[in-house]
XYZ file of C-alpha atoms in Angstrom:
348
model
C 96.382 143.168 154.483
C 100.095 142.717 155.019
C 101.966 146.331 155.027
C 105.804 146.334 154.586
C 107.632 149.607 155.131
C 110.756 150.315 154.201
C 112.838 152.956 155.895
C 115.949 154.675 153.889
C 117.897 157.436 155.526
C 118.484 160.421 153.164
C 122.742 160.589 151.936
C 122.997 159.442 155.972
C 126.742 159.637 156.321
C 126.615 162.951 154.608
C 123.430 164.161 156.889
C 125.551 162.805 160.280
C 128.036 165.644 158.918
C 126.130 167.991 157.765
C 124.024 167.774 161.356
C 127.773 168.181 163.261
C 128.997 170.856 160.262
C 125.714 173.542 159.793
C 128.143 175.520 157.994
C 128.132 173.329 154.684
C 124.491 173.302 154.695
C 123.696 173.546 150.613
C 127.515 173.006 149.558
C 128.375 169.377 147.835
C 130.006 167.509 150.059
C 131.404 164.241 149.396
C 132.471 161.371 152.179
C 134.774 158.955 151.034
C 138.379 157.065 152.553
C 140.585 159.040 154.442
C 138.886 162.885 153.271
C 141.704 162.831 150.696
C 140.662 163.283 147.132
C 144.107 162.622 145.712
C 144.342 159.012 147.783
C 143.164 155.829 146.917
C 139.388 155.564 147.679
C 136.261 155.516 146.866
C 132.892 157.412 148.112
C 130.442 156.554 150.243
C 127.664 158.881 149.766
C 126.885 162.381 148.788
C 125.185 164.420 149.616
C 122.371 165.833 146.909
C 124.046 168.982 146.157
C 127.455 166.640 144.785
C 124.804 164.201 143.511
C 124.003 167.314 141.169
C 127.581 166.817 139.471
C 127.612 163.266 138.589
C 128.813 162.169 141.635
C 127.561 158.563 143.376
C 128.637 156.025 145.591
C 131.897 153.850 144.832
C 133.060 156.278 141.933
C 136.742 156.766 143.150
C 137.226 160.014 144.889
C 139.855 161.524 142.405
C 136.883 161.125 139.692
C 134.993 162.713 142.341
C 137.607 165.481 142.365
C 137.667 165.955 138.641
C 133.958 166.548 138.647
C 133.855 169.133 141.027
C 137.280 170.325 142.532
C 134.825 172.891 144.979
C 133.600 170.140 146.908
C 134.045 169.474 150.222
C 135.929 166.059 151.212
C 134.965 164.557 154.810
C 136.710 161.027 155.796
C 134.478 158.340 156.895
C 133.507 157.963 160.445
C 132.008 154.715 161.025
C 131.560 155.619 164.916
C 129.801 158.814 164.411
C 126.890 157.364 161.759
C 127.044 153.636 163.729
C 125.717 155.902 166.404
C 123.229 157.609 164.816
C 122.152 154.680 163.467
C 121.160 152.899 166.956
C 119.034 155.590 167.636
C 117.000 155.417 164.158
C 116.668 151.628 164.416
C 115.218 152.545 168.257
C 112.975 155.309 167.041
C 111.426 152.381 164.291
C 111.004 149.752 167.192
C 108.709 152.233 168.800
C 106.270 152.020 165.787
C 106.614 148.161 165.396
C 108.805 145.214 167.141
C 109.103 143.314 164.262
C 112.091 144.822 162.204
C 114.669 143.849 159.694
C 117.860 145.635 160.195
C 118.606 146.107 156.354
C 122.078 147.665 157.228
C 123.663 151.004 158.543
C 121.016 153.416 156.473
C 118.176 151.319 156.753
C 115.222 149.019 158.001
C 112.415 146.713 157.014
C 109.437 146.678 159.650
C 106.031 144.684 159.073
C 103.371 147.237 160.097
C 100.059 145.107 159.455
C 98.867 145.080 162.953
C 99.540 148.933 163.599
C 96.403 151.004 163.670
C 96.082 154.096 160.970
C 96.507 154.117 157.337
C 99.718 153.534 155.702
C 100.018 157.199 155.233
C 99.565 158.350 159.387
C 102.167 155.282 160.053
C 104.852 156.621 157.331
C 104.212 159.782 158.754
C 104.553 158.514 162.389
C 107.604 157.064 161.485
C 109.426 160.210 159.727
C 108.473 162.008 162.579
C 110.195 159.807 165.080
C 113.092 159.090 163.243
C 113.567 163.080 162.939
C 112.666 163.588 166.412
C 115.352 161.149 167.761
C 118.568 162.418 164.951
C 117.168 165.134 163.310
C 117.989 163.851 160.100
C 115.074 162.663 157.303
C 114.046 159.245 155.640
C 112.300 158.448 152.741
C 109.748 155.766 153.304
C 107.941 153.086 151.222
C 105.103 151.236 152.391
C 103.664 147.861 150.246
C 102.242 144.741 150.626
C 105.930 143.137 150.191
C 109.613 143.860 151.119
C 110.761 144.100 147.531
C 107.372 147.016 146.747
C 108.500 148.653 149.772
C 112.126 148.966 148.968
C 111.450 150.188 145.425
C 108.832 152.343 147.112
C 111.009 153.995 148.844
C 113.213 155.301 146.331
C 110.710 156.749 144.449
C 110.477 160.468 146.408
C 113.439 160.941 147.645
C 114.730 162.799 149.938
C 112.137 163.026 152.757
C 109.395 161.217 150.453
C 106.568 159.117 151.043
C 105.194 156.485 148.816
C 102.669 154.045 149.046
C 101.871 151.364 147.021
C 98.496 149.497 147.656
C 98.095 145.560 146.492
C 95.451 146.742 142.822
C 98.328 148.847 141.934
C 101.385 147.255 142.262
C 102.142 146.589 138.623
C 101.003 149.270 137.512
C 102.709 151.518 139.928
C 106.218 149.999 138.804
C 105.730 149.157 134.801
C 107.547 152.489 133.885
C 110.333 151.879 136.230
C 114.075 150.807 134.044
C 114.695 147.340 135.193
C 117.426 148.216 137.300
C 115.291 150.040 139.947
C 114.451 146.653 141.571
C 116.340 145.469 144.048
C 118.583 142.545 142.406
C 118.859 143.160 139.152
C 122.207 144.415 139.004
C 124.168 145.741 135.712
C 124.875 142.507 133.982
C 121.286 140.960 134.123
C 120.261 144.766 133.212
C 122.804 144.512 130.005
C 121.572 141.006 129.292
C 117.782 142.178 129.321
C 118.511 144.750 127.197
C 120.043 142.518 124.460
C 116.224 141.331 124.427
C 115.014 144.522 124.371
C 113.687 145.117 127.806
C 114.138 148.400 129.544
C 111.320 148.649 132.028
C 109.504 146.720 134.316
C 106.266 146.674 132.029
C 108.646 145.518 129.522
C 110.197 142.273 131.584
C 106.717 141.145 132.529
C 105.537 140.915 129.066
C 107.833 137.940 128.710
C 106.937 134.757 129.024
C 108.498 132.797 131.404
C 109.573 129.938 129.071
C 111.550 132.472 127.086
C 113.487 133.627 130.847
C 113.971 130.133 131.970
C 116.183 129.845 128.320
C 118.053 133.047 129.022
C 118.513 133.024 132.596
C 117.788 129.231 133.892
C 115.033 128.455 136.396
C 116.035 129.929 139.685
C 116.720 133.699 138.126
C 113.634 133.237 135.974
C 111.283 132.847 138.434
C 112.759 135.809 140.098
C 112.647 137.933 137.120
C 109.034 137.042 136.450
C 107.908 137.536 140.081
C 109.733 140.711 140.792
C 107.987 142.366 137.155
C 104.335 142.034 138.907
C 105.806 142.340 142.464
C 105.700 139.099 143.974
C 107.328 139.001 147.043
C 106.708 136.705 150.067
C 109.774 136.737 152.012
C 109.227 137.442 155.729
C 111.590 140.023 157.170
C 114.390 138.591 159.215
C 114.618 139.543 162.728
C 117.155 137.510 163.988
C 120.648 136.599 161.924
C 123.689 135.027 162.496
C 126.797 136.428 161.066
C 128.800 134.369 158.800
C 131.726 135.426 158.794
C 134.189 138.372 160.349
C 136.739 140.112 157.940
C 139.126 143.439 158.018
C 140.748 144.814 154.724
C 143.825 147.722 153.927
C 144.277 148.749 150.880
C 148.012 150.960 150.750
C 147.821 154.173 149.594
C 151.330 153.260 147.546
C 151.296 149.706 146.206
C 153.962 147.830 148.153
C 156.501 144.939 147.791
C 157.659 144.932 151.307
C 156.570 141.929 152.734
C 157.522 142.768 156.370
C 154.652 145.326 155.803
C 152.263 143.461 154.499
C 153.133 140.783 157.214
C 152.659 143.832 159.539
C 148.940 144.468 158.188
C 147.954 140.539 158.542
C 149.034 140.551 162.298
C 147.219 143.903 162.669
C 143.950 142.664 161.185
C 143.993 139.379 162.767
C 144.128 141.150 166.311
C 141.100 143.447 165.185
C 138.916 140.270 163.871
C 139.664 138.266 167.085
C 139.089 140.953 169.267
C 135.878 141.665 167.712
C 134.795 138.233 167.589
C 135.524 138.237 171.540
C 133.480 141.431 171.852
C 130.724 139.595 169.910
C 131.349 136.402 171.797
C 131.747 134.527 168.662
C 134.811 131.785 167.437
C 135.518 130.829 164.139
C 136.896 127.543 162.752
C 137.945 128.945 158.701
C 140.457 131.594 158.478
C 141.496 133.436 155.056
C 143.313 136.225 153.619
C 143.150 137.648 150.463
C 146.366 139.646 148.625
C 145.575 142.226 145.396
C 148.662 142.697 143.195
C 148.781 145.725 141.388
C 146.212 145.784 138.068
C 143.644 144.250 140.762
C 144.875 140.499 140.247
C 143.279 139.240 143.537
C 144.516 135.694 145.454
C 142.902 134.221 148.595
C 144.049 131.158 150.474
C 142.098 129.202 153.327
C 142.837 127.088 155.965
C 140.800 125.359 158.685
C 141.431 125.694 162.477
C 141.085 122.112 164.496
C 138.404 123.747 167.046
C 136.986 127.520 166.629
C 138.913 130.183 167.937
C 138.664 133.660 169.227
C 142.708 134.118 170.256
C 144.678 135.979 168.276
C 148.213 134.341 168.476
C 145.815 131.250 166.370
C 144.457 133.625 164.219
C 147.579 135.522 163.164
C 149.530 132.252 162.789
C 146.445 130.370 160.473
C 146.682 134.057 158.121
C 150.495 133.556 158.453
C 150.023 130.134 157.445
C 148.052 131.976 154.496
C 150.575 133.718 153.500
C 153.144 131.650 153.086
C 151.154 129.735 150.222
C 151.093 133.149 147.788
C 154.194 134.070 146.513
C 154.466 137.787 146.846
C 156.452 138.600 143.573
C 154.435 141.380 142.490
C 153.927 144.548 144.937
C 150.646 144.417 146.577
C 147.890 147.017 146.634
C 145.259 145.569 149.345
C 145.763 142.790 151.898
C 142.302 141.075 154.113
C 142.290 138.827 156.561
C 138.613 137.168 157.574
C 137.473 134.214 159.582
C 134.618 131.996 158.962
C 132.430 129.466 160.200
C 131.574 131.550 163.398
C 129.664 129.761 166.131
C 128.269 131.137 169.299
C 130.453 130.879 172.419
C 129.381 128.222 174.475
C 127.291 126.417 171.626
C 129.141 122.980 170.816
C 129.971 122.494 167.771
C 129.136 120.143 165.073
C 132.689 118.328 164.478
């Protein structure tokens, strides 16, 4: 039987703080921008004691603020948790090789061939992952990625779930739609024009009826993901497609020596991470939001990838130049795309 688990650290950025700050241990703390509550920014995570207050990911921190002034505001430190993170995803390849690096909080990893029942391995796999930061995960384990995710959220913190094939539907028909992965708010708001709230609910439809709402790709989604249909393999290997840097001002500006200031500064972090990465890209792009969140991009294409940063600052330049900067500016990106290897020829 095919066994998917799905690993999900516990508010991680908040538990890499709270592990290097004992002393808020139970106190809502909040990780978000710059650690300012009053600046532009949004947060990250919470941990569950700010969770208590209404507080969630991407609310803006001043809303964050409002709810409870008492909390405590940490910036975010990419380093610290990017850390931490190598050492979970090194702790999971010592229960099973074959892993999906899901992102900075989490893993997939295909357990089938590992001896014990799915409860010894979920426990095996808490146990190493505390072992190794100290911090808990919440773990899902089901025939399929998409069981496993939704699995996984349905204990947290430091749960366990399991979810065995003759159960499956069951298990999720009183879930609201919007607890599996990829149904996001509008397909949520459009389901519940037809009166669907749960899981149960969606895969009473017939599929004729969500081909003519949602056309045939998202239909067969819909109706595979309400009986929890999943045969996607995890991905072990993946190539990046693209590399890309934003700033958003803390004061909206109309100073376009700044901003010009910003694109040469991101250009020289993409290309030096692309060097790092030993990657060159041939597409390079900004993007420029005005004030009231009006957002522009422009594009242009290099003759031969590149990793320099004199070509990349001069193609964003380039950029530039095409958006007339009449408005003052709240966020300014820079990214470069169609990455290929170094030392891989390329197709053109």
């Amino acid at each position: 039987m095919r066994r998917i688990a799905h690993i999900d650290m516990d508010a991680f950025f908040a538990a890499v703080e709270l592990a290097r700050r004992p002393e808020l241990a139970g106190k809502p703390v909040v990780i978000g921008g710059r650690g300012n509550p009053q600046a532009r920014g949004v947060v990250s995570t919470a941990s569950y004691e700010a969770r208590r207050y209404g507080i969630h990911s991407a609310m803006p921190l001043r809303v964050a603020y409002e709810r409870c002034p008492d909390a405590v505001f940490l910036p975010v430190d990419f380093a610290a948790y990017s850390a931490v993170s190598a050492r979970v995803k090194e702790a999971l390849r010592a229960v099973s090789p074959v892993i999906q690096d899901a992102g900075i909080d989490e893993a997939y990893l295909d357990v089938s061939e590992q001896p014990g029942t799915s409860e010894e391995i979920g426990a095996e796999i808490k146990r190493r992952v505390r072992a190794a930061t100290g911090l808990s995960c919440s773990v899902g384990i089901a025939p399929n990625k998409r069981l496993a995710k939704i699995a996984s959220d349905m204990q947290k913190p430091d749960g366990l779930t399991i979810i065995v094939p003759e159960e499956a539907a069951s298990r999720i028909a009183a879930l609201p739609v919007r607890k599996v992965p990829g149904i996001g708010p509008v397909t949520e708001a459009h389901l519940g024009r037809l009166g669907v709230q749960t899981v149960g609910e969606l895969a009473k439809l017939r599929i004729e009826r969500l081909v003519a709402e949602f056309g045939p790709s998202r239909a067969e989604f819909l109706y595979e993901a309400a009986r929890g249909i999943d045969d996607r393999e995890l991905v072990t290997h993946w190539e990046p497609k693209q590399r890309s840097r934003e700033t958003t001002y803390q004061k909206d500006t109309s100073d376009v020596q700044t901003i010009r200031r910003t694109v040469a500064a991101l250009a020289r972090e993409i290309a030096q991470e692309l060097r790092d990465d030993g990657y060159r890209g041939r597409r390079v792009g900004i993007k420029i939001r005005f004030t009231g969140f009006d957002t522009h991009t422009r594009e242009t294409t290099l003759p031969e990838a590149s990793d320099v940063e004199e070509i990349v600052r001069r193609a964003a330049f380039a950029c530039l130049q095409r958006l007339p900067l009449d408005r003052p500016v709240r966020l300014v990106g820079v990214r470069v795309g169609e990455l290929e290897r170094v030392g891989e020829a390329s197709d053109t």
